[in-house]
């Protein structure tokens, strides 16, 4: 046995020194620039407001294609959709898995929208990375460090959801697990926290938006669908999030929510999505952001940056 | 001893029946009309967005007058200011009391702004009612039933703040204590709830705005100053609240926050208030509301009402 | 107008100095002695464990007498019972009021047990003080400063319940409002806090017991009935509270809980109370405390004190 | 594309039917028997109270051996120790890893105590299973379904910690992910939840103990060390947990906590552990449980069972 206490203590002293005295990667900026992530011609961050929309869960080919076309036509910038679904109960539907990924790939091919989908298990990383333009890490896995390191190494943009009882500091530290592996493209996502109030599923914490923007150069996205759990609340919360300065929204849309397998009540209808997108665009403008800015033309020009971080 | 168990049980049965089967006054509407409160020519509710602004605490004549003029000039509709201050510690400054009320009266005389001020103790009701156009009931007193009944009987409009850990149902029931006494003019105020997150003083619960609007015809006001505890957060949270459909904001303003007795860090500066009010006006417009609608002319016309409550 | 800012600022500076530099009355001790409160021959605090038991609400003469006798016979040290009941809804049964107080007085005359009952409204203080040996301030009124000052001036022992979302610091500061008026006899009462968990009404916070004992010399009582909301949980939580070092318990008991007006499911049955009291006695002994220590004999001897507060 | 909506919907319908109509494995019992887990001659559950003790983190050979001997001599039934440590910051010390596992194996060989250690990453499963008699799943990983399935398949007893904001229902569902793989030996562990109170790190939720015992036949363990974060609170909370009916405790012990790498302030000292164990033994007896029951002799006899689950 050769482990020396001194060694471990020194290692720890170093670790603490690193954490306390070195600026975190999520806070360090070059000339105060904010991170703007380029995803196949779409930008997230800076003055570009992202509207990420699509079904909660990939269920069928028709549902997927119909939703993808509807959100693309209304101005969504990315397509979301769950192939692997984290479920509280092991007996609940766990998603279509690889079949779901194939449907997402088909929707992307047809609409041109880059795809955001969740990775739940390191074992599925290869399959998910074949399709995902952005890899989502769900709230339950915010501190699944093996998974964070995996997507850090994968080098693909990451959408990291805040744990339902995680502090902002813990969220930033979770992002650090990805950044540390050399992957700079992390979007943070507020999706509602757990409080005493039971009139809604979660309490959307919009104070997190300006506070995160003070502490990090990473883009901040808001998920109003999971927070509220009801379609009626999605529009007011989306406008509020955009007005508060969020860099984007991720919302659930379904052609026929009444028949959705998961979370039907919180999904917007395809036929109301265009009106929703217009309202969001106006709210984002209040905070100086433009929906869908970037686009294929923008790829050629150098990424724009926001003014220096205070 | 003449108390019969039967009697009490019957009384309770009746009470439960009343609560469960009779619609609550806060939910009952005539033809789905929302309550619009007229305060000396200013309207709160419906399409009229209220901007209630002023010092946290009345400190001096100059501070009060300077703030009152600044907020009036920038378009505020009511003047707020604390003469009696609820303080966690009995050794902290408790407000100027009657002297503070006199300063508020003077500010009202000069600017024409109606006054919102807090009543803490039934014993001070007479003095407060001499000056207050709207009586504020603070978060700590949301379930002080003797105080609620007192302002119910006083017949003056009431601004009722949500307790920092009160559910929406409890807030509505507290309003019911006022309404039951025959006073229909209650504004509900979300001011941040207590959660696990300690990056800010309270977590502003903006989901409460659309949910309260579903459950009651009473106007819903948001206090971003106490929730956030920091000036930098007041603007984004105000815009978010307005975009979410709030009927008004109550914010703290001070000529020189660095010298404020209480809560300096959360008070806006007088000289930045006009810009703030403009931004709020644009956000309220997103939700179909007009800042300062009403005014002395509007008093003559019949109050406008929103479409029927769902 | 003669208010000078300087004056107010100085006053505040003094106030802060007082709060920060002077020890709080709840923390200051003479030679590290803990407060032991003598109530008509019963002691609360130090080595004396208090078992405060009785109906949630005074309903009828028979219910009151039957419960009072049962708890007295089983070793309870004080009788609890609500005459004025704080209710979330104004339409719910509000207690028998003065009739309830008369029944409590009769139960006290017959059993010799001192009475603990709640004061809700300053206007009822005279009537309540005629009967109450200990005045209870409920969780909703923990920061009702007018009421705290009133019971401070009354000089009667006070049982102060923690607000359902109040921090320990706020609880201690609320006690300070009573102590400041010259009333040294305050018992603090943990009764469950509001958390995200909805499997029970409140989450009993037993960590509060040892932490309060570190910070104050005042006795700490636990209410397991309101916290749990279910009879089955009252015994395990009572044993846990006693084992954690609480100075007493306040529990609800009813001859026939199924017919209780309020909170039937959480009330122990009279016929199971003796067994409950025995179990509590054993748990209190684990923490070095004796149930019912004191008694009429003990009054003559000088109050015993615990070792110095750390 | 061959995915039929019908199929998915049917699958989901079946899933819901399963979850709602079939009793969960954690609730189903044979003749109301509670699970008693045999670990190398030690029993957990039923009338056997488990005292699981050891260092937070394996640091050095001497620290590990010294602690293992001290807790064995004082009557601990299992040895705990972290080789892989989940850390909020990626820059903090992450544990000794395989070196830590080797030290645990050595401590087990010398003291005869079975070992409880955490598995963080599926990739480390083989190494951890070589040493662990009980595999701990930490609070952050309570909903890491890939990891739960892995330990389900491994067939080794599992200590499953409640997530810091997980409801009891979610905890039971997480257990179900393990049970579903055919592994019946799961202990549930309450370790403090996140609330508004910041006077302590977490709020130990002891109401969870009797409520879990109503809902499941699985043993319920309490971790007072992480909840409180301070040594002074560990004894009162341990006695409270035992008095509330817990089936065991998992506590941290260190020869010299002031020099511990992680969580020094919450670790008991080796030289005070024997006194601690005696106090725990008395508290467990209050709830009808015996510390260390089982032992090598008991292995031969049939497992004893508690009375039927209500």
PDB file of C-alpha atoms in Angstrom, chain A residues 141-228:
ATOM      1  CA  UNK A 141     -28.873  13.657 -14.996  1.00  0.00           C
ATOM      2  CA  UNK A 142     -27.525  17.139 -14.256  1.00  0.00           C
ATOM      3  CA  UNK A 143     -25.082  15.603 -11.790  1.00  0.00           C
ATOM      4  CA  UNK A 144     -24.475  12.352 -13.663  1.00  0.00           C
ATOM      5  CA  UNK A 145     -20.807  13.108 -14.001  1.00  0.00           C
ATOM      6  CA  UNK A 146     -19.958  10.162 -16.246  1.00  0.00           C
ATOM      7  CA  UNK A 147     -22.556  11.352 -18.733  1.00  0.00           C
ATOM      8  CA  UNK A 148     -21.368  14.964 -18.547  1.00  0.00           C
ATOM      9  CA  UNK A 149     -17.804  13.917 -19.230  1.00  0.00           C
ATOM     10  CA  UNK A 150     -19.017  11.804 -22.152  1.00  0.00           C
ATOM     11  CA  UNK A 151     -20.760  14.718 -23.864  1.00  0.00           C
ATOM     12  CA  UNK A 152     -17.796  16.909 -22.985  1.00  0.00           C
ATOM     13  CA  UNK A 153     -15.550  14.575 -24.951  1.00  0.00           C
ATOM     14  CA  UNK A 154     -18.067  14.251 -27.792  1.00  0.00           C
ATOM     15  CA  UNK A 155     -17.592  17.899 -28.685  1.00  0.00           C
ATOM     16  CA  UNK A 156     -21.200  18.350 -29.784  1.00  0.00           C
ATOM     17  CA  UNK A 157     -23.216  21.346 -28.435  1.00  0.00           C
ATOM     18  CA  UNK A 158     -24.973  20.461 -25.194  1.00  0.00           C
ATOM     19  CA  UNK A 159     -28.279  21.651 -23.730  1.00  0.00           C
ATOM     20  CA  UNK A 160     -27.900  21.147 -19.981  1.00  0.00           C
ATOM     21  CA  UNK A 161     -31.086  21.247 -17.956  1.00  0.00           C
ATOM     22  CA  UNK A 162     -31.046  22.494 -14.389  1.00  0.00           C
ATOM     23  CA  UNK A 163     -31.887  19.821 -11.826  1.00  0.00           C
ATOM     24  CA  UNK A 164     -35.263  20.402 -10.287  1.00  0.00           C
ATOM     25  CA  UNK A 165     -33.690  21.347  -6.978  1.00  0.00           C
ATOM     26  CA  UNK A 166     -30.265  22.425  -8.107  1.00  0.00           C
ATOM     27  CA  UNK A 167     -28.847  25.798  -7.237  1.00  0.00           C
ATOM     28  CA  UNK A 168     -27.436  27.983  -9.972  1.00  0.00           C
ATOM     29  CA  UNK A 169     -23.998  27.299  -8.590  1.00  0.00           C
ATOM     30  CA  UNK A 170     -24.504  23.559  -8.995  1.00  0.00           C
ATOM     31  CA  UNK A 171     -25.775  24.094 -12.545  1.00  0.00           C
ATOM     32  CA  UNK A 172     -22.676  26.094 -13.414  1.00  0.00           C
ATOM     33  CA  UNK A 173     -20.471  23.426 -11.847  1.00  0.00           C
ATOM     34  CA  UNK A 174     -22.247  20.751 -13.892  1.00  0.00           C
ATOM     35  CA  UNK A 175     -21.525  22.806 -17.016  1.00  0.00           C
ATOM     36  CA  UNK A 176     -17.926  22.905 -15.887  1.00  0.00           C
ATOM     37  CA  UNK A 177     -17.772  19.088 -16.153  1.00  0.00           C
ATOM     38  CA  UNK A 178     -18.524  19.473 -19.884  1.00  0.00           C
ATOM     39  CA  UNK A 179     -16.328  22.514 -20.483  1.00  0.00           C
ATOM     40  CA  UNK A 180     -13.411  20.867 -18.698  1.00  0.00           C
ATOM     41  CA  UNK A 181     -13.306  18.204 -21.430  1.00  0.00           C
ATOM     42  CA  UNK A 182     -12.728  20.894 -24.032  1.00  0.00           C
ATOM     43  CA  UNK A 183     -16.291  21.311 -25.258  1.00  0.00           C
ATOM     44  CA  UNK A 184     -17.142  25.036 -25.069  1.00  0.00           C
ATOM     45  CA  UNK A 185     -20.688  24.807 -26.447  1.00  0.00           C
ATOM     46  CA  UNK A 186     -23.013  24.487 -23.477  1.00  0.00           C
ATOM     47  CA  UNK A 187     -26.467  26.057 -23.195  1.00  0.00           C
ATOM     48  CA  UNK A 188     -27.957  26.189 -19.725  1.00  0.00           C
ATOM     49  CA  UNK A 189     -31.671  25.500 -19.406  1.00  0.00           C
ATOM     50  CA  UNK A 190     -34.021  26.620 -16.619  1.00  0.00           C
ATOM     51  CA  UNK A 191     -37.015  24.272 -16.542  1.00  0.00           C
ATOM     52  CA  UNK A 192     -38.794  24.941 -13.274  1.00  0.00           C
ATOM     53  CA  UNK A 193     -37.811  24.104  -9.736  1.00  0.00           C
ATOM     54  CA  UNK A 194     -39.532  22.177  -7.001  1.00  0.00           C
ATOM     55  CA  UNK A 195     -41.174  24.345  -4.357  1.00  0.00           C
ATOM     56  CA  UNK A 196     -43.984  24.064  -1.821  1.00  0.00           C
ATOM     57  CA  UNK A 197     -46.545  25.344  -4.351  1.00  0.00           C
ATOM     58  CA  UNK A 198     -48.634  22.551  -5.793  1.00  0.00           C
ATOM     59  CA  UNK A 199     -50.904  24.584  -8.051  1.00  0.00           C
ATOM     60  CA  UNK A 200     -48.443  23.804 -10.847  1.00  0.00           C
ATOM     61  CA  UNK A 201     -45.939  21.054 -11.517  1.00  0.00           C
ATOM     62  CA  UNK A 202     -42.845  23.155 -11.065  1.00  0.00           C
ATOM     63  CA  UNK A 203     -42.198  26.813 -10.323  1.00  0.00           C
ATOM     64  CA  UNK A 204     -40.432  28.431 -13.259  1.00  0.00           C
ATOM     65  CA  UNK A 205     -37.537  30.411 -11.831  1.00  0.00           C
ATOM     66  CA  UNK A 206     -37.108  33.368 -14.163  1.00  0.00           C
ATOM     67  CA  UNK A 207     -34.831  35.205 -11.735  1.00  0.00           C
ATOM     68  CA  UNK A 208     -32.323  32.570 -12.817  1.00  0.00           C
ATOM     69  CA  UNK A 209     -32.174  34.149 -16.279  1.00  0.00           C
ATOM     70  CA  UNK A 210     -30.624  37.548 -15.415  1.00  0.00           C
ATOM     71  CA  UNK A 211     -28.567  36.025 -12.589  1.00  0.00           C
ATOM     72  CA  UNK A 212     -27.056  33.361 -14.859  1.00  0.00           C
ATOM     73  CA  UNK A 213     -26.355  36.027 -17.480  1.00  0.00           C
ATOM     74  CA  UNK A 214     -24.336  37.890 -14.840  1.00  0.00           C
ATOM     75  CA  UNK A 215     -22.318  34.838 -13.909  1.00  0.00           C
ATOM     76  CA  UNK A 216     -21.602  33.177 -17.214  1.00  0.00           C
ATOM     77  CA  UNK A 217     -21.101  33.859 -20.886  1.00  0.00           C
ATOM     78  CA  UNK A 218     -23.043  30.712 -21.811  1.00  0.00           C
ATOM     79  CA  UNK A 219     -26.501  31.059 -23.417  1.00  0.00           C
ATOM     80  CA  UNK A 220     -29.530  30.593 -21.154  1.00  0.00           C
ATOM     81  CA  UNK A 221     -32.589  28.782 -22.487  1.00  0.00           C
ATOM     82  CA  UNK A 222     -35.973  28.405 -20.766  1.00  0.00           C
ATOM     83  CA  UNK A 223     -38.320  25.415 -20.951  1.00  0.00           C
ATOM     84  CA  UNK A 224     -41.832  26.627 -20.116  1.00  0.00           C
ATOM     85  CA  UNK A 225     -43.570  23.378 -21.083  1.00  0.00           C
ATOM     86  CA  UNK A 226     -42.229  21.122 -18.357  1.00  0.00           C
ATOM     87  CA  UNK A 227     -42.365  23.830 -15.724  1.00  0.00           C
ATOM     88  CA  UNK A 228     -46.007  24.637 -16.111  1.00  0.00           C
TER      89      UNK A 228
END
